[in-house]
Amino acid sequence: MSQITWLGPKDPFPNPLTQADLDPSVPGLIAVSEGIYPGQLARAYQTGIFPWYSDNQPVLWWSPDPRMVLNPANFKCSDSLKKHLRHFCQDAQSEIHVDADFSAVVRACATSKRKDQDGTWITHEIMDAYTALHEQGHAHSISVTHQGQLIGGLYCVAFGAMVFGESMFSYETNASKLALAALSAWCLQSQVEMIDCQQETAHLRSLGAAPIPRKEFLEKLQTSINQSNIERPWTFNKNILACWI
């Protein structure tokens, strides 16, 4: 069995097509580092790798097989969610904001309690690294508000025409689904064909996501990150939800 690669500040990531799953006990773990070094997070995403670890652990870098993805056209909008969308769009005190307060969305994702999960993988180091990506124009937040108060949202990463979903939160019922519905609608409008969801969960599957082989994901990634048809900066509001109603 080969040893998991320890990365220094300038070391390249292993190729996920040839060097993933070096340890069968932790499938998808491709590398480890002491910290997240400058520029490393951007390189990871463009290679199909993401960090996922807890406090007091080294940084664990993953490229799972299969990979959970959402084709925006396959977003599942149930009848009950459609009803909620209609009400939300008609409510003058409800809104969706893009990149309005990235830090607030990340903090909310980090502190939201989740079923069967103790603690959070969104450490202070993660917050700092994704904030740096946001400042570079590669990480985005979608905020769902009511009466000016944040009630749900998500944050994601984007390179070229590839979007990587990171984390969602809800303070009110369906608020995170509203954010994902808005992101999916924007991706449809912008001809983004895939939202990376990383790992399979029943919740993501219920919203239309499905697993695909790692090889297929990586091939699509390399095609998508070189496309430049996405308008910058990202701008849309709740009217984009009309496509699901």
PDB file of C-alpha atoms in Angstrom:
ATOM      1  CA  MET A   1       0.000   0.000   0.000  1.00  0.00           C
ATOM      2  CA  SER A   2       1.398   3.414  -0.963  1.00  0.00           C
ATOM      3  CA  GLN A   3       1.645   6.185   1.592  1.00  0.00           C
ATOM      4  CA  ILE A   4      -0.622   9.242   1.534  1.00  0.00           C
ATOM      5  CA  THR A   5       1.262  12.268   0.196  1.00  0.00           C
ATOM      6  CA  TRP A   6       2.196  15.025   2.672  1.00  0.00           C
ATOM      7  CA  LEU A   7       2.225  18.376   0.872  1.00  0.00           C
ATOM      8  CA  GLY A   8       4.542  21.286   1.518  1.00  0.00           C
ATOM      9  CA  PRO A   9       3.727  24.897   0.593  1.00  0.00           C
ATOM     10  CA  LYS A  10       4.850  24.548  -3.032  1.00  0.00           C
ATOM     11  CA  ASP A  11       4.144  20.870  -3.686  1.00  0.00           C
ATOM     12  CA  PRO A  12       1.730  19.955  -6.504  1.00  0.00           C
ATOM     13  CA  PHE A  13      -1.277  17.785  -5.769  1.00  0.00           C
ATOM     14  CA  PRO A  14      -1.183  14.147  -6.868  1.00  0.00           C
ATOM     15  CA  ASN A  15      -3.190  13.335  -9.982  1.00  0.00           C
ATOM     16  CA  PRO A  16      -6.583  12.023  -8.763  1.00  0.00           C
ATOM     17  CA  LEU A  17      -6.884   9.790 -11.837  1.00  0.00           C
ATOM     18  CA  THR A  18      -3.776   7.827 -10.966  1.00  0.00           C
ATOM     19  CA  GLN A  19      -3.068   8.350  -7.274  1.00  0.00           C
ATOM     20  CA  ALA A  20      -6.367   8.488  -5.387  1.00  0.00           C
ATOM     21  CA  ASP A  21      -7.453   5.832  -2.871  1.00  0.00           C
ATOM     22  CA  LEU A  22      -3.927   5.008  -1.784  1.00  0.00           C
ATOM     23  CA  ASP A  23      -5.316   3.835   1.559  1.00  0.00           C
ATOM     24  CA  PRO A  24      -8.451   1.635   1.213  1.00  0.00           C
ATOM     25  CA  SER A  25      -9.490   2.506   4.781  1.00  0.00           C
ATOM     26  CA  VAL A  26     -10.032   6.152   3.752  1.00  0.00           C
ATOM     27  CA  PRO A  27     -11.292   6.044   0.129  1.00  0.00           C
ATOM     28  CA  GLY A  28     -10.913   9.338  -1.692  1.00  0.00           C
ATOM     29  CA  LEU A  29      -8.210  10.754   0.593  1.00  0.00           C
ATOM     30  CA  ILE A  30      -5.483  11.895  -1.766  1.00  0.00           C
ATOM     31  CA  ALA A  31      -3.144  14.118   0.263  1.00  0.00           C
ATOM     32  CA  VAL A  32      -2.505  15.729   3.646  1.00  0.00           C
ATOM     33  CA  SER A  33      -0.920  19.041   4.594  1.00  0.00           C
ATOM     34  CA  GLU A  34      -0.085  20.853   7.801  1.00  0.00           C
ATOM     35  CA  GLY A  35      -2.114  23.901   6.740  1.00  0.00           C
ATOM     36  CA  ILE A  36      -3.823  25.496   3.759  1.00  0.00           C
ATOM     37  CA  TYR A  37      -1.006  27.357   2.065  1.00  0.00           C
ATOM     38  CA  PRO A  38      -1.434  30.487  -0.117  1.00  0.00           C
ATOM     39  CA  GLY A  39      -2.761  29.561  -3.562  1.00  0.00           C
ATOM     40  CA  GLN A  40      -3.235  25.929  -2.592  1.00  0.00           C
ATOM     41  CA  LEU A  41      -7.042  25.997  -2.390  1.00  0.00           C
ATOM     42  CA  ALA A  42      -7.401  27.398  -5.910  1.00  0.00           C
ATOM     43  CA  ARG A  43      -5.027  24.741  -7.268  1.00  0.00           C
ATOM     44  CA  ALA A  44      -6.971  22.030  -5.468  1.00  0.00           C
ATOM     45  CA  TYR A  45     -10.331  22.943  -6.996  1.00  0.00           C
ATOM     46  CA  GLN A  46      -8.895  23.146 -10.474  1.00  0.00           C
ATOM     47  CA  THR A  47      -7.529  19.623  -9.964  1.00  0.00           C
ATOM     48  CA  GLY A  48     -10.824  18.201  -8.646  1.00  0.00           C
ATOM     49  CA  ILE A  49      -9.722  18.107  -5.000  1.00  0.00           C
ATOM     50  CA  PHE A  50     -11.262  19.740  -1.905  1.00  0.00           C
ATOM     51  CA  PRO A  51     -10.389  19.998   1.824  1.00  0.00           C
ATOM     52  CA  TRP A  52     -12.505  18.353   4.521  1.00  0.00           C
ATOM     53  CA  TYR A  53     -11.233  17.936   8.045  1.00  0.00           C
ATOM     54  CA  SER A  54     -11.888  18.919  11.650  1.00  0.00           C
ATOM     55  CA  ASP A  55     -10.177  21.099  14.225  1.00  0.00           C
ATOM     56  CA  ASN A  56      -6.987  19.577  15.611  1.00  0.00           C
ATOM     57  CA  GLN A  57      -6.481  17.523  12.443  1.00  0.00           C
ATOM     58  CA  PRO A  58      -4.066  18.123   9.603  1.00  0.00           C
ATOM     59  CA  VAL A  59      -5.724  19.353   6.396  1.00  0.00           C
ATOM     60  CA  LEU A  60      -7.176  16.344   4.566  1.00  0.00           C
ATOM     61  CA  TRP A  61      -7.557  16.662   0.777  1.00  0.00           C
ATOM     62  CA  TRP A  62     -10.184  14.533  -1.009  1.00  0.00           C
ATOM     63  CA  SER A  63     -11.192  13.391  -4.485  1.00  0.00           C
ATOM     64  CA  PRO A  64     -13.956  10.802  -3.931  1.00  0.00           C
ATOM     65  CA  ASP A  65     -15.128   8.159  -6.361  1.00  0.00           C
ATOM     66  CA  PRO A  66     -17.976   8.395  -7.207  1.00  0.00           C
ATOM     67  CA  ARG A  67     -18.516  12.157  -7.123  1.00  0.00           C
ATOM     68  CA  MET A  68     -21.909  13.629  -6.251  1.00  0.00           C
ATOM     69  CA  VAL A  69     -23.005  16.258  -8.793  1.00  0.00           C
ATOM     70  CA  LEU A  70     -26.144  18.179  -9.668  1.00  0.00           C
ATOM     71  CA  ASN A  71     -27.055  18.912 -13.262  1.00  0.00           C
ATOM     72  CA  PRO A  72     -28.948  22.207 -12.816  1.00  0.00           C
ATOM     73  CA  ALA A  73     -31.605  21.028 -15.271  1.00  0.00           C
ATOM     74  CA  ASN A  74     -32.282  18.083 -12.923  1.00  0.00           C
ATOM     75  CA  PHE A  75     -32.968  20.203  -9.836  1.00  0.00           C
ATOM     76  CA  LYS A  76     -36.052  18.692  -8.204  1.00  0.00           C
ATOM     77  CA  CYS A  77     -38.622  21.284  -7.276  1.00  0.00           C
ATOM     78  CA  SER A  78     -41.441  19.525  -5.445  1.00  0.00           C
ATOM     79  CA  ASP A  79     -44.998  20.876  -5.451  1.00  0.00           C
ATOM     80  CA  SER A  80     -44.567  22.061  -1.864  1.00  0.00           C
ATOM     81  CA  LEU A  81     -41.306  23.827  -2.733  1.00  0.00           C
ATOM     82  CA  LYS A  82     -42.941  25.453  -5.773  1.00  0.00           C
ATOM     83  CA  LYS A  83     -45.656  26.787  -3.473  1.00  0.00           C
ATOM     84  CA  HIS A  84     -42.987  28.156  -1.140  1.00  0.00           C
ATOM     85  CA  LEU A  85     -41.149  29.753  -4.082  1.00  0.00           C
ATOM     86  CA  ARG A  86     -44.327  31.499  -5.255  1.00  0.00           C
ATOM     87  CA  HIS A  87     -44.966  32.890  -1.794  1.00  0.00           C
ATOM     88  CA  PHE A  88     -41.340  33.997  -1.469  1.00  0.00           C
ATOM     89  CA  CYS A  89     -41.353  35.768  -4.836  1.00  0.00           C
ATOM     90  CA  GLN A  90     -44.605  37.571  -4.019  1.00  0.00           C
ATOM     91  CA  ASP A  91     -43.379  38.730  -0.600  1.00  0.00           C
ATOM     92  CA  ALA A  92     -41.879  42.203  -0.927  1.00  0.00           C
ATOM     93  CA  GLN A  93     -39.929  41.679   2.295  1.00  0.00           C
ATOM     94  CA  SER A  94     -38.136  38.567   1.033  1.00  0.00           C
ATOM     95  CA  GLU A  95     -35.052  38.720  -1.174  1.00  0.00           C
ATOM     96  CA  ILE A  96     -32.047  36.874  -2.515  1.00  0.00           C
ATOM     97  CA  HIS A  97     -28.650  38.589  -2.528  1.00  0.00           C
ATOM     98  CA  VAL A  98     -25.455  37.472  -4.251  1.00  0.00           C
ATOM     99  CA  ASP A  99     -22.106  38.158  -2.557  1.00  0.00           C
ATOM    100  CA  ALA A 100     -23.750  40.641  -0.171  1.00  0.00           C
ATOM    101  CA  ASP A 101     -22.009  39.341   2.977  1.00  0.00           C
ATOM    102  CA  PHE A 102     -19.829  36.339   2.216  1.00  0.00           C
ATOM    103  CA  SER A 103     -18.372  36.104   5.718  1.00  0.00           C
ATOM    104  CA  ALA A 104     -21.809  36.074   7.356  1.00  0.00           C
ATOM    105  CA  VAL A 105     -22.955  33.171   5.163  1.00  0.00           C
ATOM    106  CA  VAL A 106     -19.814  31.134   5.871  1.00  0.00           C
ATOM    107  CA  ARG A 107     -20.131  31.771   9.618  1.00  0.00           C
ATOM    108  CA  ALA A 108     -23.783  30.709   9.513  1.00  0.00           C
ATOM    109  CA  CYS A 109     -22.857  27.497   7.696  1.00  0.00           C
ATOM    110  CA  ALA A 110     -20.150  26.833  10.290  1.00  0.00           C
ATOM    111  CA  THR A 111     -22.375  27.368  13.322  1.00  0.00           C
ATOM    112  CA  SER A 112     -25.618  25.746  12.145  1.00  0.00           C
ATOM    113  CA  LYS A 113     -26.458  22.541  13.976  1.00  0.00           C
ATOM    114  CA  ARG A 114     -26.915  19.511  11.726  1.00  0.00           C
ATOM    115  CA  LYS A 115     -28.526  16.157  12.373  1.00  0.00           C
ATOM    116  CA  ASP A 116     -26.054  13.404  13.315  1.00  0.00           C
ATOM    117  CA  GLN A 117     -23.096  15.804  13.170  1.00  0.00           C
ATOM    118  CA  ASP A 118     -21.035  17.137  16.037  1.00  0.00           C
ATOM    119  CA  GLY A 119     -18.888  20.185  15.422  1.00  0.00           C
ATOM    120  CA  THR A 120     -18.042  21.537  11.983  1.00  0.00           C
ATOM    121  CA  TRP A 121     -15.462  21.091   9.255  1.00  0.00           C
ATOM    122  CA  ILE A 122     -15.600  24.845   8.595  1.00  0.00           C
ATOM    123  CA  THR A 123     -12.663  25.826  10.791  1.00  0.00           C
ATOM    124  CA  HIS A 124     -11.217  29.323  11.142  1.00  0.00           C
ATOM    125  CA  GLU A 125      -8.522  28.267   8.665  1.00  0.00           C
ATOM    126  CA  ILE A 126     -11.218  27.225   6.174  1.00  0.00           C
ATOM    127  CA  MET A 127     -13.045  30.537   6.655  1.00  0.00           C
ATOM    128  CA  ASP A 128      -9.868  32.500   5.966  1.00  0.00           C
ATOM    129  CA  ALA A 129      -8.977  30.416   2.895  1.00  0.00           C
ATOM    130  CA  TYR A 130     -12.424  30.716   1.282  1.00  0.00           C
ATOM    131  CA  THR A 131     -12.613  34.414   2.109  1.00  0.00           C
ATOM    132  CA  ALA A 132      -9.364  34.851   0.190  1.00  0.00           C
ATOM    133  CA  LEU A 133     -10.933  32.981  -2.759  1.00  0.00           C
ATOM    134  CA  HIS A 134     -13.958  35.272  -2.503  1.00  0.00           C
ATOM    135  CA  GLU A 135     -11.746  38.344  -2.640  1.00  0.00           C
ATOM    136  CA  GLN A 136     -10.182  36.893  -5.804  1.00  0.00           C
ATOM    137  CA  GLY A 137     -13.642  36.452  -7.365  1.00  0.00           C
ATOM    138  CA  HIS A 138     -13.714  32.646  -7.143  1.00  0.00           C
ATOM    139  CA  ALA A 139     -15.997  32.092  -4.131  1.00  0.00           C
ATOM    140  CA  HIS A 140     -19.573  33.341  -3.887  1.00  0.00           C
ATOM    141  CA  SER A 141     -22.413  33.506  -1.403  1.00  0.00           C
ATOM    142  CA  ILE A 142     -26.162  33.440  -1.904  1.00  0.00           C
ATOM    143  CA  SER A 143     -28.137  34.945   0.979  1.00  0.00           C
ATOM    144  CA  VAL A 144     -31.858  34.454   1.558  1.00  0.00           C
ATOM    145  CA  THR A 145     -33.329  37.256   3.655  1.00  0.00           C
ATOM    146  CA  HIS A 146     -36.684  38.193   5.145  1.00  0.00           C
ATOM    147  CA  GLN A 147     -37.269  41.676   6.518  1.00  0.00           C
ATOM    148  CA  GLY A 148     -33.564  42.281   6.084  1.00  0.00           C
ATOM    149  CA  GLN A 149     -32.583  39.320   8.259  1.00  0.00           C
ATOM    150  CA  LEU A 150     -30.504  36.390   7.006  1.00  0.00           C
ATOM    151  CA  ILE A 151     -32.625  33.219   7.115  1.00  0.00           C
ATOM    152  CA  GLY A 152     -30.638  30.857   4.877  1.00  0.00           C
ATOM    153  CA  GLY A 153     -28.067  30.571   2.166  1.00  0.00           C
ATOM    154  CA  LEU A 154     -25.066  28.818   0.718  1.00  0.00           C
ATOM    155  CA  TYR A 155     -21.560  29.467  -0.490  1.00  0.00           C
ATOM    156  CA  CYS A 156     -19.754  27.974  -3.439  1.00  0.00           C
ATOM    157  CA  VAL A 157     -16.589  28.127  -5.529  1.00  0.00           C
ATOM    158  CA  ALA A 158     -16.405  28.781  -9.281  1.00  0.00           C
ATOM    159  CA  PHE A 159     -13.689  28.458 -11.893  1.00  0.00           C
ATOM    160  CA  GLY A 160     -14.583  28.973 -15.529  1.00  0.00           C
ATOM    161  CA  ALA A 161     -17.951  27.294 -16.077  1.00  0.00           C
ATOM    162  CA  MET A 162     -17.596  24.922 -13.127  1.00  0.00           C
ATOM    163  CA  VAL A 163     -19.414  25.545  -9.842  1.00  0.00           C
ATOM    164  CA  PHE A 164     -18.534  23.701  -6.640  1.00  0.00           C
ATOM    165  CA  GLY A 165     -21.187  23.750  -3.918  1.00  0.00           C
ATOM    166  CA  GLU A 166     -19.715  23.966  -0.426  1.00  0.00           C
ATOM    167  CA  SER A 167     -22.237  24.323   2.381  1.00  0.00           C
ATOM    168  CA  MET A 168     -25.816  25.441   3.014  1.00  0.00           C
ATOM    169  CA  PHE A 169     -27.751  26.517   6.091  1.00  0.00           C
ATOM    170  CA  SER A 170     -31.340  27.302   7.064  1.00  0.00           C
ATOM    171  CA  TYR A 171     -32.758  29.256   9.956  1.00  0.00           C
ATOM    172  CA  GLU A 172     -36.254  28.860   8.477  1.00  0.00           C
ATOM    173  CA  THR A 173     -37.885  26.010   6.573  1.00  0.00           C
ATOM    174  CA  ASN A 174     -36.752  25.669   2.935  1.00  0.00           C
ATOM    175  CA  ALA A 175     -34.412  28.672   3.105  1.00  0.00           C
ATOM    176  CA  SER A 176     -31.360  26.690   1.954  1.00  0.00           C
ATOM    177  CA  LYS A 177     -33.448  25.067  -0.796  1.00  0.00           C
ATOM    178  CA  LEU A 178     -34.363  28.557  -2.018  1.00  0.00           C
ATOM    179  CA  ALA A 179     -30.664  29.382  -2.260  1.00  0.00           C
ATOM    180  CA  LEU A 180     -29.912  26.173  -4.170  1.00  0.00           C
ATOM    181  CA  ALA A 181     -32.909  26.728  -6.462  1.00  0.00           C
ATOM    182  CA  ALA A 182     -31.579  30.217  -7.248  1.00  0.00           C
ATOM    183  CA  LEU A 183     -28.065  28.909  -7.894  1.00  0.00           C
ATOM    184  CA  SER A 184     -29.401  26.125 -10.133  1.00  0.00           C
ATOM    185  CA  ALA A 185     -31.531  28.600 -12.095  1.00  0.00           C
ATOM    186  CA  TRP A 186     -28.531  30.915 -12.547  1.00  0.00           C
ATOM    187  CA  CYS A 187     -26.409  27.969 -13.713  1.00  0.00           C
ATOM    188  CA  LEU A 188     -29.074  27.044 -16.274  1.00  0.00           C
ATOM    189  CA  GLN A 189     -29.166  30.620 -17.499  1.00  0.00           C
ATOM    190  CA  SER A 190     -25.356  30.776 -17.658  1.00  0.00           C
ATOM    191  CA  GLN A 191     -24.955  27.377 -19.359  1.00  0.00           C
ATOM    192  CA  VAL A 192     -23.174  25.845 -16.382  1.00  0.00           C
ATOM    193  CA  GLU A 193     -23.818  22.122 -16.766  1.00  0.00           C
ATOM    194  CA  MET A 194     -22.652  20.791 -13.407  1.00  0.00           C
ATOM    195  CA  ILE A 195     -22.649  21.773  -9.750  1.00  0.00           C
ATOM    196  CA  ASP A 196     -20.192  19.704  -7.743  1.00  0.00           C
ATOM    197  CA  CYS A 197     -21.797  18.434  -4.532  1.00  0.00           C
ATOM    198  CA  GLN A 198     -18.720  16.431  -3.493  1.00  0.00           C
ATOM    199  CA  GLN A 199     -20.164  13.624  -1.374  1.00  0.00           C
ATOM    200  CA  GLU A 200     -23.438  11.740  -1.551  1.00  0.00           C
ATOM    201  CA  THR A 201     -26.214  12.480   0.933  1.00  0.00           C
ATOM    202  CA  ALA A 202     -29.911  11.613   0.930  1.00  0.00           C
ATOM    203  CA  HIS A 203     -30.752  15.325   1.110  1.00  0.00           C
ATOM    204  CA  LEU A 204     -28.783  16.153  -2.026  1.00  0.00           C
ATOM    205  CA  ARG A 205     -30.226  13.152  -3.835  1.00  0.00           C
ATOM    206  CA  SER A 206     -33.748  14.354  -2.971  1.00  0.00           C
ATOM    207  CA  LEU A 207     -32.921  17.651  -4.719  1.00  0.00           C
ATOM    208  CA  GLY A 208     -31.786  15.966  -7.926  1.00  0.00           C
ATOM    209  CA  ALA A 209     -28.085  15.307  -7.394  1.00  0.00           C
ATOM    210  CA  ALA A 210     -26.591  11.966  -8.443  1.00  0.00           C
ATOM    211  CA  PRO A 211     -23.195  10.252  -8.252  1.00  0.00           C
ATOM    212  CA  ILE A 212     -20.965   9.908 -11.306  1.00  0.00           C
ATOM    213  CA  PRO A 213     -17.567   8.180 -11.707  1.00  0.00           C
ATOM    214  CA  ARG A 214     -14.586  10.285 -10.640  1.00  0.00           C
ATOM    215  CA  LYS A 215     -13.032   9.934 -14.097  1.00  0.00           C
ATOM    216  CA  GLU A 216     -16.146  11.416 -15.727  1.00  0.00           C
ATOM    217  CA  PHE A 217     -16.190  14.276 -13.226  1.00  0.00           C
ATOM    218  CA  LEU A 218     -12.515  15.111 -13.747  1.00  0.00           C
ATOM    219  CA  GLU A 219     -12.856  15.077 -17.530  1.00  0.00           C
ATOM    220  CA  LYS A 220     -15.840  17.428 -17.339  1.00  0.00           C
ATOM    221  CA  LEU A 221     -13.963  19.640 -14.895  1.00  0.00           C
ATOM    222  CA  GLN A 222     -11.010  20.126 -17.215  1.00  0.00           C
ATOM    223  CA  THR A 223     -13.332  21.161 -20.038  1.00  0.00           C
ATOM    224  CA  SER A 224     -15.422  23.494 -17.891  1.00  0.00           C
ATOM    225  CA  ILE A 225     -12.709  25.431 -16.056  1.00  0.00           C
ATOM    226  CA  ASN A 226     -11.301  26.656 -19.358  1.00  0.00           C
ATOM    227  CA  GLN A 227     -14.604  28.190 -20.460  1.00  0.00           C
ATOM    228  CA  SER A 228     -14.982  31.941 -19.988  1.00  0.00           C
ATOM    229  CA  ASN A 229     -18.603  32.610 -20.920  1.00  0.00           C
ATOM    230  CA  ILE A 230     -19.688  33.359 -17.339  1.00  0.00           C
ATOM    231  CA  GLU A 231     -20.412  37.015 -16.626  1.00  0.00           C
ATOM    232  CA  ARG A 232     -18.542  38.582 -13.735  1.00  0.00           C
ATOM    233  CA  PRO A 233     -19.471  39.741 -11.183  1.00  0.00           C
ATOM    234  CA  TRP A 234     -22.352  37.412 -10.390  1.00  0.00           C
ATOM    235  CA  THR A 235     -25.632  39.325 -10.256  1.00  0.00           C
ATOM    236  CA  PHE A 236     -29.159  37.989  -9.859  1.00  0.00           C
ATOM    237  CA  ASN A 237     -32.104  38.294  -7.490  1.00  0.00           C
ATOM    238  CA  LYS A 238     -35.190  36.306  -6.528  1.00  0.00           C
ATOM    239  CA  ASN A 239     -36.797  36.819  -9.941  1.00  0.00           C
ATOM    240  CA  ILE A 240     -34.512  34.086 -11.239  1.00  0.00           C
ATOM    241  CA  LEU A 241     -36.651  31.575  -9.303  1.00  0.00           C
ATOM    242  CA  ALA A 242     -39.479  32.040 -11.838  1.00  0.00           C
ATOM    243  CA  CYS A 243     -38.114  29.213 -13.970  1.00  0.00           C
ATOM    244  CA  TRP A 244     -39.137  26.672 -11.305  1.00  0.00           C
ATOM    245  CA  ILE A 245     -42.661  28.002 -10.711  1.00  0.00           C
TER     246      ILE A 245
END
